[in-house]
Short mmCIF file of C-alpha atoms and ligand atoms in Angstrom, two decimals:
data_model
loop_
_atom_site.label_atom_id
_atom_site.label_comp_id
_atom_site.label_asym_id
_atom_site.label_seq_id
_atom_site.Cartn_x
_atom_site.Cartn_y
_atom_site.Cartn_z
CA MET A 1 46.13 -10.00 -7.84
CA ASN A 2 46.93 -7.30 -5.30
CA SER A 3 43.89 -4.71 -4.37
CA ARG A 4 46.32 -1.76 -6.17
CA GLU A 5 46.38 -4.78 -9.05
CA ARG A 6 42.87 -4.96 -9.00
CA TYR A 7 42.18 -1.30 -8.84
CA GLU A 8 44.15 -1.11 -12.33
CA ALA A 9 42.03 -3.58 -14.49
CA ALA A 10 39.29 -1.64 -12.97
CA LYS A 11 39.73 1.98 -13.50
CA GLU A 12 40.80 0.69 -16.88
CA GLN A 13 37.77 -1.01 -17.27
CA TYR A 14 35.70 2.54 -16.81
CA GLY A 15 38.39 4.18 -18.45
CA ARG A 16 36.15 2.11 -22.00
CA ILE A 17 32.96 3.32 -20.54
CA GLY A 18 33.88 6.95 -20.49
CA VAL A 19 34.51 7.31 -16.38
CA ASP A 20 37.28 8.55 -14.97
CA THR A 21 37.68 7.04 -12.38
CA GLU A 22 40.04 9.15 -10.43
CA ALA A 23 38.71 12.05 -11.43
CA VAL A 24 35.68 10.39 -8.98
CA ILE A 25 37.70 9.24 -5.82
CA GLU A 26 38.16 13.34 -5.71
CA ARG A 27 34.72 14.16 -6.21
CA LEU A 28 33.71 11.76 -2.87
CA LYS A 29 36.11 12.57 -1.32
CA ASN A 30 34.61 16.16 -0.87
CA ILE A 31 31.31 15.61 -1.49
CA PRO A 32 29.21 16.42 2.64
CA VAL A 33 26.74 14.31 3.83
CA SER A 34 24.89 15.47 6.62
CA LEU A 35 25.77 12.43 9.56
CA HIS A 36 23.31 12.83 12.59
CA CYS A 37 23.34 13.12 15.94
CA TRP A 38 21.14 11.43 17.42
CA GLN A 39 21.11 7.63 16.09
CA GLY A 40 23.79 7.65 19.65
CA ASP A 41 21.07 7.87 21.59
CA ASP A 42 18.09 6.97 20.00
CA VAL A 43 16.50 10.71 19.69
CA LYS A 44 16.07 11.21 23.43
CA GLY A 45 18.47 13.75 23.54
CA PHE A 46 20.15 16.33 26.60
CA ASP A 47 17.40 18.81 27.59
CA GLN A 48 14.99 16.60 29.54
CA ASP A 49 13.95 13.14 30.31
CA GLY A 50 10.17 12.71 29.47
CA PRO A 51 9.78 10.11 26.33
CA LEU A 52 9.74 10.01 22.12
CA THR A 53 6.89 12.80 20.79
CA GLY A 54 6.08 13.52 17.76
CA GLY A 55 4.22 9.73 16.02
CA ILE A 56 8.77 9.14 15.33
CA GLN A 57 9.69 5.77 17.86
CA THR A 58 12.93 4.23 18.47
CA THR A 59 12.38 0.49 19.04
CA GLY A 60 15.18 -1.89 20.89
CA ASN A 61 17.04 -1.42 24.06
CA TYR A 62 20.91 -2.66 22.95
CA PRO A 63 23.17 -2.15 25.32
CA GLY A 64 25.89 1.28 25.56
CA LYS A 65 23.87 4.24 24.08
CA ALA A 66 25.17 7.34 24.92
CA ARG A 67 24.15 9.28 27.56
CA THR A 68 26.14 12.23 28.27
CA PRO A 69 27.31 14.31 25.99
CA GLN A 70 30.92 13.76 25.86
CA GLU A 71 29.60 9.76 25.22
CA LEU A 72 27.48 11.01 22.37
CA MET A 73 30.98 12.89 20.87
CA ASP A 74 32.94 9.97 21.66
CA ASP A 75 31.23 7.65 19.71
CA MET A 76 30.62 9.70 17.20
CA GLU A 77 34.00 10.41 16.51
CA LYS A 78 34.80 6.60 17.29
CA ALA A 79 31.95 6.17 14.54
CA MET A 80 33.34 8.53 11.41
CA SER A 81 36.97 6.78 11.67
CA LEU A 82 34.78 4.25 10.11
CA MET A 83 33.48 5.78 7.45
CA PRO A 84 35.61 7.62 4.47
CA GLY A 85 34.16 10.96 2.83
CA LYS A 86 33.31 14.16 4.39
CA LYS A 87 31.07 14.53 7.69
CA LYS A 88 28.83 17.71 7.86
CA LEU A 89 27.36 17.30 11.87
CA ASN A 90 23.51 16.93 11.74
CA LEU A 91 22.41 18.52 15.52
CA HIS A 92 18.97 18.77 16.90
CA ALA A 93 18.13 21.42 19.40
CA SER A 94 17.58 19.35 21.99
CA TYR A 95 21.28 18.34 21.62
CA ALA A 96 21.96 22.12 23.55
CA ILE A 97 24.80 21.43 26.17
CA PHE A 98 24.13 22.96 29.06
CA GLU A 99 27.11 24.38 32.08
CA PRO A 100 25.51 23.78 35.05
CA GLY A 101 22.74 25.85 36.22
CA GLU A 102 22.81 27.53 33.03
CA ALA A 103 19.75 25.12 31.76
CA VAL A 104 17.33 27.55 29.77
CA ASP A 105 13.99 25.65 28.23
CA ARG A 106 14.09 25.85 24.60
CA ASP A 107 12.39 29.37 23.23
CA ARG A 108 15.64 30.77 25.02
CA LEU A 109 18.49 28.91 24.19
CA GLU A 110 21.47 30.68 22.85
CA PRO A 111 24.72 29.90 21.23
CA LYS A 112 26.49 29.73 23.81
CA HIS A 113 24.45 26.41 24.67
CA PHE A 114 25.89 24.80 21.59
CA ALA A 115 29.48 25.97 22.06
CA LYS A 116 30.91 22.70 22.61
CA TRP A 117 29.34 21.15 19.50
CA VAL A 118 31.39 24.40 17.99
CA GLU A 119 34.27 22.98 18.65
CA PHE A 120 33.63 19.68 18.45
CA ALA A 121 32.30 19.87 14.21
CA LYS A 122 36.03 22.39 13.87
CA LYS A 123 37.80 19.65 15.74
CA HIS A 124 37.07 16.95 12.79
CA ASP A 125 36.41 20.27 10.20
CA MET A 126 32.87 19.52 9.71
CA GLY A 127 29.56 21.79 9.05
CA ILE A 128 26.45 22.06 11.66
CA ASP A 129 23.20 21.69 10.84
CA PHE A 130 20.36 22.24 12.24
CA ASN A 131 16.92 21.43 13.46
CA PRO A 132 15.18 22.98 15.85
CA THR A 133 13.29 19.76 18.11
CA PHE A 134 8.95 20.48 18.01
CA PHE A 135 8.76 16.74 19.96
CA SER A 136 9.44 15.66 22.74
CA HIS A 137 8.68 18.15 24.75
CA GLU A 138 6.24 19.56 27.73
CA LYS A 139 4.84 22.48 25.82
CA VAL A 140 4.23 19.96 22.99
CA LYS A 141 -0.16 21.12 23.85
CA ASP A 142 -2.63 18.39 22.76
CA GLY A 143 0.11 16.80 19.95
CA LEU A 144 0.28 20.48 18.36
CA THR A 145 2.81 22.72 18.62
CA LEU A 146 3.20 25.90 15.67
CA SER A 147 -0.06 24.41 14.11
CA SER A 148 -1.43 24.67 17.83
CA PRO A 149 -5.14 26.56 18.10
CA ASP A 150 -3.25 28.06 22.11
CA GLU A 151 -1.50 30.90 21.22
CA GLU A 152 0.70 30.88 24.28
CA THR A 153 1.62 27.48 22.58
CA ARG A 154 1.83 28.75 19.18
CA ALA A 155 3.82 31.97 20.40
CA PHE A 156 6.34 29.60 22.19
CA TRP A 157 7.12 27.51 19.66
CA ILE A 158 7.85 30.62 17.10
CA GLU A 159 10.43 31.91 19.87
CA HIS A 160 11.71 28.62 19.88
CA GLY A 161 12.48 28.25 16.19
CA LYS A 162 13.81 32.03 16.30
CA ALA A 163 16.65 30.91 18.44
CA CYS A 164 17.24 27.97 16.59
CA ILE A 165 18.18 30.63 12.77
CA ARG A 166 20.03 32.42 15.25
CA ILE A 167 22.24 29.62 16.79
CA SER A 168 22.32 28.27 13.30
CA GLU A 169 24.11 31.63 11.71
CA TYR A 170 26.10 31.83 14.40
CA PHE A 171 27.68 27.80 13.41
CA ALA A 172 27.26 28.99 9.91
CA LYS A 173 29.75 32.17 10.81
CA GLU A 174 31.77 29.71 13.63
CA THR A 175 32.43 27.06 10.72
CA GLY A 176 32.68 28.57 7.34
CA VAL A 177 29.71 26.23 6.25
CA PRO A 178 25.88 27.14 5.95
CA CYS A 179 24.12 25.21 8.03
CA VAL A 180 20.90 23.85 6.32
CA MET A 181 17.75 24.34 9.38
CA ASN A 182 15.07 22.16 8.94
CA ILE A 183 11.59 22.67 10.30
CA TRP A 184 9.69 18.53 11.09
CA THR A 185 6.96 19.03 13.05
CA GLY A 186 4.58 15.83 13.83
CA ASP A 187 1.80 18.22 14.20
CA GLY A 188 -1.56 16.30 13.53
CA TYR A 189 -4.44 14.08 14.20
CA LYS A 190 -5.26 10.46 14.94
CA ASP A 191 -8.66 10.45 13.47
CA ILE A 192 -10.66 11.88 11.20
CA PRO A 193 -9.72 16.16 11.85
CA ALA A 194 -13.40 18.50 11.71
CA ASP A 195 -10.85 21.48 10.08
CA ARG A 196 -7.56 19.69 8.02
CA MET A 197 -7.70 24.11 6.83
CA GLY A 198 -7.04 25.77 10.26
CA PRO A 199 -4.08 23.88 11.32
CA ARG A 200 -1.78 24.38 7.60
CA LEU A 201 -3.34 28.35 8.06
CA ARG A 202 -1.93 28.76 11.89
CA TYR A 203 1.49 26.55 10.74
CA LYS A 204 2.02 28.65 7.53
CA ASP A 205 1.69 31.40 9.88
CA SER A 206 3.97 30.21 12.54
CA ILE A 207 6.69 29.90 10.08
CA GLU A 208 6.54 32.91 8.86
CA GLN A 209 7.06 34.28 12.26
CA ILE A 210 9.59 31.95 12.99
CA LEU A 211 11.59 33.25 9.06
CA SER A 212 11.06 36.53 10.03
CA GLN A 213 14.17 36.93 12.37
CA PRO A 214 16.72 38.24 10.94
CA TYR A 215 18.94 36.07 9.32
CA ASP A 216 21.66 35.96 5.96
CA LYS A 217 20.54 33.70 3.63
CA LYS A 218 23.41 32.70 2.31
CA LEU A 219 24.64 31.59 6.08
CA VAL A 220 21.34 29.69 7.17
CA LYS A 221 19.56 28.05 4.87
CA PRO A 222 15.36 27.05 6.48
CA CYS A 223 13.39 24.15 4.96
CA VAL A 224 10.62 22.97 5.68
CA GLU A 225 10.15 18.52 5.52
CA SER A 226 6.66 17.21 4.81
CA LYS A 227 5.55 13.93 6.43
CA VAL A 228 2.04 11.71 5.10
CA PHE A 229 1.73 10.10 8.50
CA GLY A 230 3.47 9.05 11.95
CA ILE A 231 1.94 6.72 15.07
CA GLY A 232 -0.85 7.77 16.99
CA VAL A 233 -0.92 10.76 13.84
CA GLU A 234 -2.24 8.46 11.03
CA SER A 235 -5.26 10.00 9.50
CA TYR A 236 -3.74 13.61 9.02
CA THR A 237 -0.46 15.50 9.35
CA VAL A 238 -0.20 19.27 9.15
CA GLY A 239 2.77 19.51 6.97
CA SER A 240 1.58 17.79 3.92
CA ALA A 241 3.63 17.31 0.85
CA GLU A 242 2.10 19.33 -0.48
CA PHE A 243 2.25 21.90 2.13
CA THR A 244 5.84 22.20 2.94
CA LEU A 245 6.52 21.96 -0.99
CA SER A 246 3.83 24.75 -1.41
CA PHE A 247 5.31 26.73 1.04
CA ALA A 248 9.40 25.99 0.17
CA ALA A 249 7.45 27.38 -3.76
CA THR A 250 6.63 30.89 -1.77
CA HIS A 251 8.80 31.36 0.03
CA ASP A 252 12.15 32.99 -1.09
CA GLY A 253 15.54 31.15 0.37
CA VAL A 254 12.98 28.19 1.88
CA LEU A 255 14.06 24.75 0.61
CA PRO A 256 11.55 21.72 0.60
CA LEU A 257 13.18 18.39 2.22
CA MET A 258 12.24 15.60 1.75
CA ASP A 259 12.52 12.48 3.91
CA ASN A 260 12.06 8.78 2.13
CA GLY A 261 10.10 7.13 5.16
CA HIS A 262 7.85 10.40 4.69
CA TYR A 263 5.30 8.98 1.71
CA HIS A 264 3.28 6.10 0.58
CA PRO A 265 5.32 2.98 0.24
CA THR A 266 5.39 2.80 -3.70
CA GLU A 267 5.80 6.55 -3.82
CA VAL A 268 10.56 6.92 -4.64
CA VAL A 269 11.86 9.79 -3.82
CA SER A 270 15.04 9.83 -6.65
CA ASP A 271 11.53 9.96 -9.09
CA LYS A 272 11.02 13.62 -7.33
CA ILE A 273 14.59 14.41 -7.33
CA PRO A 274 14.20 15.08 -11.07
CA ALA A 275 11.28 17.51 -10.46
CA LEU A 276 12.36 19.94 -7.82
CA LEU A 277 15.39 20.19 -8.87
CA CYS A 278 12.98 22.12 -12.70
CA PHE A 279 11.58 24.76 -10.23
CA PHE A 280 13.75 25.07 -7.07
CA PRO A 281 17.42 25.57 -7.33
CA GLU A 282 18.43 24.04 -3.84
CA ILE A 283 17.02 21.24 -2.06
CA ALA A 284 17.34 18.67 0.31
CA LEU A 285 17.36 15.46 2.17
CA HIS A 286 17.05 13.13 4.64
CA VAL A 287 18.26 9.09 3.36
CA THR A 288 16.66 6.68 5.12
CA ARG A 289 14.58 3.33 4.87
CA PRO A 290 11.54 2.63 5.09
CA VAL A 291 10.49 -0.69 6.17
CA ARG A 292 7.05 -1.13 5.52
CA TRP A 293 6.48 2.63 7.26
CA ASP A 294 8.32 5.13 8.21
CA SER A 295 10.76 3.26 10.28
CA ASP A 296 14.34 4.83 10.44
CA HIS A 297 15.95 1.99 10.10
CA VAL A 298 19.70 1.75 9.34
CA VAL A 299 20.06 2.78 5.39
CA LEU A 300 21.73 0.30 3.20
CA PHE A 301 23.00 -0.04 -0.57
CA ASP A 302 20.00 -0.77 -1.68
CA ASP A 303 18.69 -0.15 -5.54
CA GLU A 304 16.29 3.20 -3.90
CA THR A 305 19.88 4.53 -2.44
CA LYS A 306 21.36 4.07 -5.00
CA GLU A 307 18.61 5.71 -7.41
CA ILE A 308 18.66 8.61 -5.43
CA ALA A 309 21.80 8.83 -5.23
CA LYS A 310 21.88 8.73 -9.46
CA GLU A 311 19.75 11.73 -9.66
CA ILE A 312 21.17 13.57 -7.77
CA VAL A 313 24.91 12.60 -9.73
CA ARG A 314 23.59 12.49 -13.05
CA ASN A 315 21.64 16.15 -12.65
CA ASP A 316 24.94 17.12 -11.81
CA ALA A 317 23.18 18.31 -8.79
CA LEU A 318 26.09 17.88 -6.34
CA GLU A 319 26.42 21.53 -5.43
CA ARG A 320 22.63 21.92 -5.11
CA VAL A 321 20.90 18.90 -3.18
CA TYR A 322 22.13 18.68 0.63
CA ILE A 323 22.14 16.13 1.62
CA ALA A 324 21.51 14.51 5.54
CA LEU A 325 21.85 10.47 7.09
CA ASP A 326 18.25 9.98 9.14
CA TYR A 327 17.75 7.07 11.00
CA PHE A 328 17.24 5.72 14.30
CA ASP A 329 17.60 1.97 15.73
CA ALA A 330 17.78 1.33 18.85
CA SER A 331 17.61 -2.62 18.75
CA ILE A 332 22.27 -2.85 17.28
CA ASN A 333 25.07 -1.19 18.23
CA ARG A 334 24.45 1.89 17.79
CA ILE A 335 28.46 3.07 16.11
CA SER A 336 27.86 0.20 13.83
CA ALA A 337 24.59 1.56 12.78
CA TRP A 338 26.02 4.79 11.99
CA ALA A 339 28.83 3.47 9.91
CA VAL A 340 26.88 0.96 8.33
CA GLY A 341 24.43 4.19 7.58
CA PHE A 342 27.10 6.42 5.51
CA ARG A 343 29.15 3.84 4.52
CA SER A 344 26.51 2.87 2.63
CA LEU A 345 25.49 6.35 0.78
CA GLN A 346 29.23 6.60 -0.17
CA LYS A 347 29.47 3.63 -2.23
CA ALA A 348 24.90 4.39 -4.47
CA LEU A 349 27.54 7.87 -4.63
CA LEU A 350 30.49 5.82 -5.56
CA SER A 351 28.03 4.29 -7.92
CA ALA A 352 26.81 6.70 -9.22
CA LEU A 353 29.93 8.03 -10.38
CA CYS A 354 30.92 5.53 -11.74
CA THR A 355 28.03 5.37 -13.71
CA PRO A 356 28.39 7.13 -17.77
CA SER A 357 24.99 9.32 -17.27
CA ALA A 358 25.72 10.93 -21.11
CA MET A 359 25.87 7.78 -22.86
CA LEU A 360 22.50 6.56 -21.25
CA LYS A 361 21.04 10.00 -21.90
CA ALA A 362 22.03 9.39 -25.06
CA LEU A 363 20.46 6.49 -25.63
CA GLN A 364 17.02 7.42 -24.09
CA ASP A 365 16.81 10.14 -26.71
CA GLU A 366 18.43 8.17 -29.71
CA ASN A 367 14.92 5.30 -28.71
CA ARG A 368 17.64 2.71 -28.57
CA LEU A 369 16.06 1.51 -25.32
CA THR A 370 16.99 -2.40 -25.96
CA GLU A 371 20.69 -0.89 -25.58
CA LEU A 372 19.98 1.62 -22.31
CA MET A 373 18.33 -1.84 -20.75
CA VAL A 374 21.53 -4.20 -22.18
CA MET A 375 23.72 -1.07 -20.88
CA GLN A 376 22.26 -0.73 -17.79
CA GLU A 377 21.87 -4.15 -16.19
CA GLU A 378 26.03 -5.22 -17.34
CA LEU A 379 27.23 -1.71 -15.61
CA LYS A 380 25.52 -3.68 -12.91
CA LEU A 381 28.89 -6.48 -12.24
CA TYR A 382 31.23 -3.40 -13.42
CA PRO A 383 34.27 -3.92 -10.68
CA LEU A 384 32.40 -0.74 -7.99
CA GLY A 385 33.90 -3.74 -4.90
CA ASP A 386 37.74 -2.45 -6.53
CA VAL A 387 37.27 0.67 -6.27
CA TRP A 388 36.24 1.52 -3.37
CA GLU A 389 38.52 -0.46 -2.14
CA GLU A 390 41.33 2.51 -3.81
CA TYR A 391 38.59 4.96 -1.93
CA CYS A 392 38.78 4.04 1.32
CA ARG A 393 42.39 3.06 1.12
CA ARG A 394 43.35 6.51 0.21
CA CYS A 395 40.61 7.99 2.67
CA GLY A 396 42.07 6.25 5.43
CA VAL A 397 39.72 3.40 6.12
CA ALA A 398 38.78 -0.22 5.36
CA ALA A 399 37.31 -1.72 2.82
CA ASP A 400 35.99 -4.50 3.89
CA GLN A 401 34.36 -5.67 6.94
CA SER A 402 37.62 -5.62 9.31
CA TRP A 403 35.94 -1.73 10.74
CA PHE A 404 33.89 -3.95 12.00
CA ASP A 405 36.58 -5.43 14.46
CA GLU A 406 37.22 -2.57 15.47
CA VAL A 407 32.82 -1.43 16.70
CA LYS A 408 33.88 -5.11 18.68
CA LYS A 409 36.26 -3.92 20.72
CA TYR A 410 34.52 -0.06 21.62
CA GLU A 411 31.71 -1.92 22.79
CA LYS A 412 33.49 -4.14 25.53
CA GLU A 413 36.05 -1.72 26.33
CA VAL A 414 33.65 1.93 26.33
CA LEU A 415 29.76 0.54 25.48
CA ALA A 416 29.93 -2.29 28.22
CA LEU A 417 30.17 -0.15 31.03
CA ARG A 418 28.37 1.80 30.65
C1 RNT B 1 10.90 12.17 11.77
C2 RNT B 1 11.59 13.33 10.58
C3 RNT B 1 13.01 14.13 11.24
C4 RNT B 1 13.35 13.14 12.91
C5 RNT B 1 14.19 13.48 12.84
C6 RNT B 1 14.54 13.26 14.08
O1 RNT B 1 9.68 11.79 11.18
O2 RNT B 1 12.46 12.47 9.52
O3 RNT B 1 13.89 14.09 10.34
O4 RNT B 1 13.41 12.37 12.15
O5 RNT B 1 14.40 15.57 12.72
ZN1 ZN B 2 13.86 12.62 8.42
#
């Protein structure tokens, strides 16, 4: 059988359990997934030369990382040519692009400093998501930004947040796609604090001041991302899960953002998604792969990624959940890291779309749990790979590992010369 015939057979087999693979393929083509620019240069950015701070860390020094905006765009372009599906661009404020003599500090950033990124996004028909950068900067004082007891420090970072709202709105207007703007800080303490509430009250006030910047709620979707701990911030984080969730719940139009590397190891974000969907009209995700800690390994087609995708799809929440990738591995080819992660998430979404959820829910509601287990296990060996192959063919990208030949060629011709 050739691949078309295999697809026809798979279509028929899925059809028998009520899954329309043609509709699945069409749907998957249009689900935007936000691709993070920071995998390409180990979260370095272009606006400063210091180390990566904020309790996050990249490990490894695989050769060929992007050093300039042009290199980063070229690399992303290469990576995107290897991925099926709809992409959105995810930028950090530290990736501002200044003309000579135009450099400003983060509190003075303007839309024009991101005009080249808008051009890039338009070229690839992408919307843009944005993140103020509250780390890797000399104005992070004693590990604190928006929660600092120092007024000047706090004021600087509030101005940064406001500037980012203006830039987010510019992105949305330029691309015609709403911009998800995510607030995450690494603020916290290595050891037992004497005051846990004070920093949180200041953080709350700072975010409120940022959001006092007028903006169109249809165009800008501010999020708050929680975190349980960071490197050097092991005992206490200001933006804990309860803090950010409560903030989002009590501030109109603010979304909670869950990063699946930011919880205790036995907690799963897949279970939190339907809990939040009971209360929030919209939520946002950072999909990553934590290995023993928030290590930000490349996303794989693993059980939790599949489960996350399933919760979004089977609750009919594709329009309510903003999906973004967030990882950074500096120990392997970065183009490949992007491609593997994005392709894995696409596979997870495909797997979710090919699941006969209505039938499985009915088994649960009728308490036919024996049968539910049987069905769930049998589904694991349904011919998803054949549908994947057809999907990739229609998207014009390789379905199998042959895409890696492109990476090897690019490494030899471009990355190795850096
Ligand atoms: C850090 C958070 C945050 C960052 C990016 C670079 O633990 O996950 O989202 O990874 O903003
Ligand atoms: Zn994150």
